[in-house]
Short mmCIF file of C-alpha atoms in Angstrom, two decimals:
data_model
loop_
_atom_site.label_atom_id
_atom_site.label_comp_id
_atom_site.label_asym_id
_atom_site.label_seq_id
_atom_site.Cartn_x
_atom_site.Cartn_y
_atom_site.Cartn_z
CA MET A 201 75.85 131.47 146.38
CA ARG A 202 78.89 129.66 147.71
CA THR A 203 82.05 130.21 145.63
CA LEU A 204 84.51 127.31 145.47
CA THR A 205 87.84 127.92 143.76
CA ASN A 206 90.08 124.99 144.55
CA ILE A 207 90.26 121.32 145.38
CA ILE A 208 91.40 120.83 148.94
CA GLY A 209 92.02 117.12 148.54
CA TYR A 210 90.18 113.88 147.96
CA SER A 211 87.77 111.89 150.04
CA THR A 212 90.20 108.97 149.98
CA ASP A 213 93.07 111.02 151.48
CA HIS A 214 93.84 109.63 154.90
CA ASP A 215 93.34 112.82 156.94
CA ILE A 216 90.38 114.01 154.93
CA SER A 217 88.51 110.71 155.02
CA GLY A 218 88.66 110.82 158.82
CA GLN A 219 87.24 114.33 158.95
CA LEU A 220 84.50 113.47 156.47
CA HIS A 221 83.62 110.43 158.49
CA ALA A 222 83.26 112.55 161.63
CA LEU A 223 81.21 115.23 159.86
CA SER A 224 78.93 112.63 158.32
CA TYR A 225 77.68 111.63 161.77
CA ASP A 226 76.10 115.06 162.03
CA ASP A 227 74.93 114.98 158.42
CA ARG A 228 77.25 117.85 157.56
CA VAL A 229 78.71 116.47 154.33
CA GLU A 230 77.08 117.81 151.16
CA TYR A 231 77.51 116.16 147.78
CA LEU A 232 77.63 117.63 144.30
CA LEU A 233 76.38 114.95 141.96
CA LEU A 234 77.97 115.49 138.54
CA ASN A 235 77.94 113.54 135.32
CA ARG A 236 81.25 112.72 133.70
CA GLU A 237 80.99 115.53 131.14
CA ASP A 238 80.50 118.22 133.76
CA THR A 239 83.66 117.22 135.62
CA HIS A 240 85.60 118.55 132.61
CA ARG A 241 84.25 122.07 133.13
CA HIS A 242 86.36 124.56 135.06
CA ARG A 243 83.41 126.79 135.79
CA LEU A 244 79.97 125.55 136.65
CA ARG A 245 76.99 126.43 138.78
CA VAL A 246 75.52 123.48 140.65
CA THR A 247 73.42 122.72 143.69
CA THR A 248 74.40 120.23 146.38
CA ASP A 249 72.12 117.44 147.55
CA LYS A 250 71.23 119.67 150.49
CA GLY A 251 70.35 122.63 148.28
CA THR A 252 73.45 124.82 148.59
CA ASP A 253 73.95 126.92 145.45
CA CYS A 254 77.62 126.52 144.43
CA ALA A 255 79.67 128.48 141.91
CA ILE A 256 82.76 126.46 141.05
CA ALA A 257 85.66 128.32 139.39
CA LEU A 258 88.91 126.39 139.10
CA ASP A 259 92.16 127.22 137.38
CA ARG A 260 92.61 125.60 133.99
CA GLU A 261 95.01 122.93 135.23
CA THR A 262 92.69 121.59 137.92
CA ASN A 263 90.07 118.97 137.12
CA LEU A 264 87.16 117.74 139.18
CA GLU A 265 87.12 114.05 139.99
CA ASP A 266 84.95 111.66 141.90
CA GLY A 267 85.78 112.43 145.52
CA SER A 268 87.20 115.94 145.00
CA VAL A 269 86.72 117.89 148.24
CA LEU A 270 85.95 121.54 147.53
CA SER A 271 85.24 122.72 151.03
CA LEU A 272 86.12 121.31 154.44
CA ASP A 273 86.01 122.85 157.89
CA ASP A 274 84.43 122.20 161.27
CA ASP A 275 81.04 123.27 159.96
CA GLY A 276 80.87 120.88 157.05
CA ALA A 277 82.22 119.69 153.72
CA ILE A 278 81.33 119.75 150.05
CA VAL A 279 82.40 116.71 148.02
CA VAL A 280 82.03 115.81 144.33
CA ARG A 281 80.37 112.55 143.44
CA MET A 282 80.38 111.41 139.84
CA LYS A 283 77.20 109.85 138.52
CA GLN A 284 77.58 106.33 137.24
CA GLU A 285 77.91 106.39 133.48
CA GLN A 286 75.14 104.85 131.42
CA TRP A 287 75.97 102.80 128.34
CA LEU A 288 74.00 101.39 125.44
CA ASN A 289 75.49 98.11 124.26
CA PHE A 290 75.22 96.80 120.71
CA LYS A 291 76.26 93.37 119.47
CA PRO A 292 76.88 93.12 115.70
CA ARG A 293 75.57 90.06 113.82
CA ASP A 294 78.83 89.44 111.96
CA ALA A 295 82.07 91.12 110.88
CA ALA A 296 80.37 93.15 108.15
CA ALA A 297 77.81 94.47 110.64
CA ALA A 298 80.61 95.26 113.07
CA LEU A 299 82.39 97.33 110.42
CA GLU A 300 79.22 99.23 109.66
CA LEU A 301 78.43 99.82 113.33
CA GLY A 302 81.98 101.00 114.00
CA TYR A 303 81.91 103.38 111.07
CA PHE A 304 78.50 104.71 112.12
CA ALA A 305 79.53 105.35 115.73
CA GLY A 306 82.74 107.03 114.61
CA ASN A 307 80.96 109.20 112.11
CA LEU A 308 78.63 110.42 114.86
CA HIS A 309 81.60 111.02 117.19
CA TRP A 310 80.10 108.82 119.88
CA ARG A 311 82.31 107.83 122.79
CA VAL A 312 82.57 104.05 122.79
CA ARG A 313 84.08 101.08 124.57
CA PHE A 314 84.58 97.48 123.42
CA ILE A 315 83.87 94.50 125.65
CA ASP A 316 83.80 90.91 124.34
CA GLY A 317 82.62 91.78 120.85
CA VAL A 318 80.03 94.26 122.11
CA LEU A 319 80.29 97.96 121.31
CA GLY A 320 79.19 100.19 124.19
CA VAL A 321 78.10 103.78 123.50
CA ALA A 322 78.26 106.29 126.35
CA ILE A 323 74.88 107.97 126.77
CA GLU A 324 75.60 111.70 126.86
CA GLY A 325 72.14 112.94 125.91
CA PRO A 326 68.63 111.54 125.59
CA GLU A 327 68.82 107.76 125.12
CA LYS A 328 66.21 107.99 122.39
CA PHE A 329 68.62 110.05 120.28
CA TYR A 330 70.99 107.07 120.04
CA LEU A 331 68.26 104.47 119.54
CA ASP A 332 66.65 106.53 116.77
CA ARG A 333 69.95 106.70 114.89
CA LEU A 334 70.36 102.93 115.02
CA ALA A 335 66.72 101.93 114.61
CA SER A 336 67.17 100.54 111.09
CA HIS A 337 70.27 98.60 112.11
CA VAL A 338 68.32 96.98 114.94
CA SER A 339 65.15 96.29 112.94
CA SER A 340 67.15 94.72 110.10
CA GLY A 341 68.96 92.42 112.52
CA LEU A 342 72.40 93.84 111.77
CA ILE A 343 72.86 94.58 115.45
CA GLU A 344 71.07 93.72 118.66
CA ILE A 345 70.80 95.70 121.87
CA VAL A 346 72.46 93.94 124.77
CA ALA A 347 71.61 94.62 128.40
CA ASN A 348 74.25 96.01 130.73
CA GLU A 349 75.86 93.33 132.88
CA MET B 23 101.56 128.32 131.49
CA LYS B 24 99.45 129.14 134.48
CA ASN B 25 96.82 131.81 134.17
CA THR B 26 97.13 134.67 136.58
CA VAL B 27 93.79 136.25 136.12
CA SER B 28 90.47 137.76 136.46
CA GLY B 29 88.46 139.23 139.24
CA ASN B 30 88.04 137.02 142.25
CA PHE B 31 88.46 133.81 140.27
CA PRO B 32 91.61 131.85 139.47
CA ALA B 33 90.98 131.84 135.69
CA ALA B 34 88.86 133.55 133.07
CA ALA B 35 85.68 131.80 131.99
CA ARG B 36 85.77 130.28 128.52
CA ILE B 37 82.69 129.97 126.38
CA GLY B 38 82.24 128.46 122.93
CA ILE B 39 79.98 129.75 120.19
CA GLY B 40 79.24 127.19 117.48
CA GLY B 41 76.74 126.87 114.68
CA PRO B 42 76.43 126.65 110.91
CA VAL B 43 78.18 129.06 108.56
CA GLY B 44 76.09 132.21 108.19
CA SER B 45 73.99 131.69 111.31
CA GLY B 46 75.31 134.91 112.84
CA LYS B 47 78.03 133.81 115.27
CA THR B 48 80.32 136.76 114.56
CA ALA B 49 77.43 139.22 114.63
CA LEU B 50 76.45 137.78 118.00
CA ILE B 51 79.98 138.29 119.32
CA GLU B 52 79.87 141.88 118.09
CA ARG B 53 76.82 142.35 120.28
CA LEU B 54 78.21 140.43 123.26
CA ILE B 55 81.47 142.38 123.48
CA PRO B 56 79.96 145.78 124.41
CA ALA B 57 77.27 144.15 126.55
CA LEU B 58 79.86 142.24 128.59
CA GLU B 59 82.28 145.17 128.78
CA GLY B 60 79.33 147.27 129.94
CA ARG B 61 79.00 144.95 132.92
CA GLY B 62 82.70 145.34 133.66
CA ILE B 63 83.73 141.98 132.22
CA GLY B 64 86.88 142.05 130.10
CA VAL B 65 86.53 140.12 126.83
CA ALA B 66 89.02 138.33 124.59
CA VAL B 67 88.11 136.38 121.46
CA VAL B 68 89.53 133.42 119.56
CA THR B 69 88.07 132.86 116.11
CA ASN B 70 88.33 129.74 113.96
CA ASP B 71 88.25 129.82 110.19
CA LEU B 72 88.93 127.09 107.70
CA VAL B 73 91.65 128.70 105.58
CA THR B 74 91.39 132.43 106.30
CA ARG B 75 91.33 134.85 109.24
CA GLU B 76 88.17 136.51 108.03
CA ASP B 77 86.24 136.57 111.32
CA ALA B 78 89.25 137.73 113.36
CA GLU B 79 89.95 140.53 110.90
CA ARG B 80 86.31 141.60 111.04
CA LEU B 81 86.38 141.80 114.85
CA LYS B 82 89.74 143.57 114.89
CA ALA B 83 88.41 146.21 112.51
CA SER B 84 85.11 146.57 114.36
CA GLY B 85 86.35 149.11 116.88
CA LEU B 86 84.54 147.10 119.57
CA ILE B 87 87.63 145.45 121.03
CA ASN B 88 91.36 146.03 121.31
CA PRO B 89 92.64 144.16 118.19
CA ASN B 90 95.37 142.54 120.31
CA LYS B 91 92.63 140.75 122.26
CA VAL B 92 91.60 138.80 119.17
CA ARG B 93 93.40 135.65 117.99
CA ALA B 94 92.70 133.65 114.84
CA VAL B 95 93.04 129.90 114.54
CA GLU B 96 93.17 128.58 110.98
CA THR B 97 91.90 125.05 111.26
CA GLY B 98 92.91 124.09 107.71
CA ALA B 99 90.47 121.18 107.80
CA CYS B 100 87.32 119.96 109.47
CA PRO B 101 86.58 122.96 111.76
CA HIS B 102 84.94 121.01 114.56
CA THR B 103 88.11 118.96 115.05
CA ALA B 104 89.78 122.05 116.52
CA ILE B 105 87.05 122.59 119.09
CA ARG B 106 86.40 118.98 120.02
CA GLU B 107 88.83 116.16 119.15
CA ASP B 108 92.03 118.17 119.44
CA PRO B 109 91.41 121.66 120.83
CA THR B 110 95.12 122.28 121.52
CA LEU B 111 95.43 125.27 119.18
CA ASN B 112 92.42 126.95 120.72
CA ILE B 113 93.55 126.24 124.28
CA GLN B 114 96.93 127.71 123.45
CA ALA B 115 95.40 130.83 121.88
CA ALA B 116 93.12 131.36 124.89
CA ASP B 117 96.04 130.86 127.30
CA GLU B 118 98.10 133.44 125.42
CA LEU B 119 95.31 136.02 125.51
CA VAL B 120 94.71 135.58 129.22
CA ASN B 121 98.39 135.82 130.00
CA LEU B 122 98.69 139.00 127.94
CA PHE B 123 95.51 140.48 129.42
CA PRO B 124 95.22 139.22 133.00
CA ARG B 125 92.03 141.16 133.69
CA THR B 126 90.16 139.16 131.08
CA GLY B 127 86.96 137.83 132.58
CA ILE B 128 85.76 135.80 129.63
CA VAL B 129 87.34 134.29 126.53
CA ILE B 130 84.90 133.71 123.68
CA ILE B 131 85.89 130.95 121.25
CA GLU B 132 84.02 131.08 117.96
CA SER B 133 83.95 127.89 115.91
CA GLY B 134 84.67 127.89 112.21
CA GLY B 135 81.15 127.16 111.04
CA ASP B 136 79.85 123.66 111.44
CA ASN B 137 77.02 121.31 110.74
CA LEU B 138 74.47 120.31 113.37
CA ALA B 139 76.74 117.54 114.69
CA SER B 140 79.24 119.99 116.13
CA THR B 141 79.97 120.12 119.85
CA PHE B 142 82.67 121.73 121.99
CA SER B 143 85.13 119.86 124.16
CA LEU B 144 84.56 120.79 127.79
CA ASP B 145 88.33 120.70 128.18
CA LEU B 146 88.31 123.81 125.99
CA VAL B 147 85.23 125.69 127.21
CA ASP B 148 83.13 125.80 130.36
CA TYR B 149 79.88 126.54 128.55
CA TRP B 150 78.84 126.63 124.92
CA LEU B 151 76.19 128.17 122.75
CA PHE B 152 74.93 126.84 119.45
CA VAL B 153 73.57 129.40 117.00
CA ILE B 154 71.02 128.60 114.31
CA ASP B 155 68.96 131.10 112.39
CA ALA B 156 65.36 131.51 111.40
CA ALA B 157 66.32 132.23 107.79
CA GLY B 158 67.97 128.83 107.54
CA GLY B 159 64.58 127.14 107.76
CA ASP B 160 62.16 126.51 110.60
CA ASP B 161 62.75 122.75 110.45
CA ILE B 162 66.30 123.00 111.87
CA PRO B 163 65.41 122.23 115.53
CA ARG B 164 63.48 119.14 114.39
CA LYS B 165 66.63 117.88 112.67
CA LYS B 166 68.21 117.58 116.13
CA GLY B 167 71.93 116.92 115.97
CA PRO B 168 74.24 117.21 119.01
CA GLY B 169 74.71 120.95 118.56
CA ILE B 170 71.00 121.55 118.94
CA VAL B 171 70.33 118.88 121.55
CA ARG B 172 73.38 119.16 123.82
CA SER B 173 74.53 122.78 123.75
CA ASP B 174 74.21 124.62 127.06
CA LEU B 175 72.27 127.39 125.34
CA LEU B 176 70.56 127.29 121.94
CA VAL B 177 70.32 130.63 120.16
CA ILE B 178 67.77 131.08 117.39
CA ASN B 179 69.08 134.14 115.58
CA LYS B 180 67.82 136.42 112.80
CA THR B 181 64.27 136.38 114.14
CA ASP B 182 63.62 139.54 112.10
CA LEU B 183 64.03 137.55 108.87
CA ALA B 184 61.47 134.87 109.74
CA PRO B 185 58.48 136.54 108.01
CA TYR B 186 60.46 137.10 104.82
CA VAL B 187 61.37 133.43 104.39
CA GLY B 188 58.16 131.93 105.75
CA SER B 189 59.71 130.54 108.93
CA ASP B 190 57.39 129.84 111.84
CA LEU B 191 59.32 131.09 114.87
CA GLU B 192 56.84 129.73 117.39
CA GLN B 193 57.13 126.28 115.85
CA MET B 194 60.94 126.51 115.96
CA LYS B 195 60.70 127.31 119.63
CA VAL B 196 58.26 124.46 120.33
CA ASP B 197 60.44 121.99 118.41
CA ALA B 198 63.58 123.18 120.18
CA ILE B 199 61.97 122.73 123.59
CA GLU B 200 60.82 119.27 122.52
CA VAL B 201 64.36 118.10 121.68
CA ARG B 202 66.21 120.00 124.44
CA GLY B 203 64.01 119.48 127.46
CA ASP B 204 65.09 121.85 130.24
CA ARG B 205 68.09 123.29 128.41
CA PRO B 206 67.54 126.97 127.69
CA ILE B 207 66.78 128.70 124.38
CA VAL B 208 67.10 132.38 123.49
CA LEU B 209 65.72 134.13 120.41
CA THR B 210 67.90 136.93 119.09
CA ASN B 211 68.00 139.60 116.44
CA CYS B 212 71.60 140.75 116.29
CA ALA B 213 70.66 143.58 113.96
CA SER B 214 68.62 145.24 116.72
CA GLY B 215 70.18 143.65 119.80
CA ASP B 216 67.03 141.85 120.87
CA GLY B 217 67.81 138.88 123.10
CA ILE B 218 71.42 139.83 123.83
CA GLU B 219 70.76 140.73 127.47
CA ALA B 220 69.02 137.37 127.92
CA ILE B 221 72.19 135.62 126.75
CA ILE B 222 74.31 137.71 129.12
CA ASP B 223 71.94 136.75 131.94
CA HIS B 224 72.49 133.05 131.18
CA LEU B 225 76.27 133.56 131.11
CA SER B 226 76.11 135.52 134.36
CA GLN B 227 74.17 132.76 136.05
CA SER B 228 76.17 129.84 134.69
CA VAL B 229 79.81 130.91 134.41
CA LEU B 230 80.36 134.56 135.36
CA PHE B 231 78.59 134.21 138.70
CA ASP B 232 77.55 137.85 138.96
CA ALA B 233 73.85 136.90 139.00
#
């Protein structure tokens, strides 16, 4: 188990990006692929893409971000990569449907975004869970599922 | 305030324990305290109650923990708001405990008793358990809800009561696995202590890092 207790810097930092670039030639950069939710944790146990078991323990004021560098030396580096968020997009038929959809999403405490009259719901669990909740809205034509652009 | 803290790590771990009223959250904490202390891990507790300090008073009087290591948050309203939408009061209480007791290894934050939709903010805790109980009905896992589906560890408590209320424990387990996939489940009987070590093992692996 490799214990990591602070963020050294970020992959976009000038000095660090150069070192990462050099290490990458020898395939010595390991990535921790995290979803957005997990970057909020201050303690977590995760495995890098190369199989290194990592125990991350940060102070409460430090937050993981895409590109956080947790380890860097001549032997290699460990860098956080955030998974791309997945969204389900719903387009309401009319204003009344939009009100209902908005109420429903709020009542279920879903994290949402609004783009051009389409309500996006962040998928933070099984996709089916969200689709099941809205099945009657879809089948009745109140809302339609819109593909991600 | 910056934490000073705990063992070889820069801050104490924080775990949340949520679940419906009466599912056995406080009883679970009463079992976890000696089990964690027995492994050399200092414990502090923040309880949440709607309009009383009932759970905090119970823990303070239990003799299991220094009463000064227990803080009560009175949510005054929707209890899950204080652990999810605006966890400021709980963060503040946990910060105070850790500053007062720098050797704290883990802060347990008990929710005020919720429905199945309850979840913890990961700004507040690093890992969270959701407690349901066999006496509440064996259909609970099938009802899903974010607490059951998304918690890091699902605890099915009061297994000893299952035969008395006609609950099918095996079916509860099968249904829970169905909705949770790879996320772990532990069956407990807090009256006897069954399952407590399994929970400690999960905490050790996931946030205490002594496994």
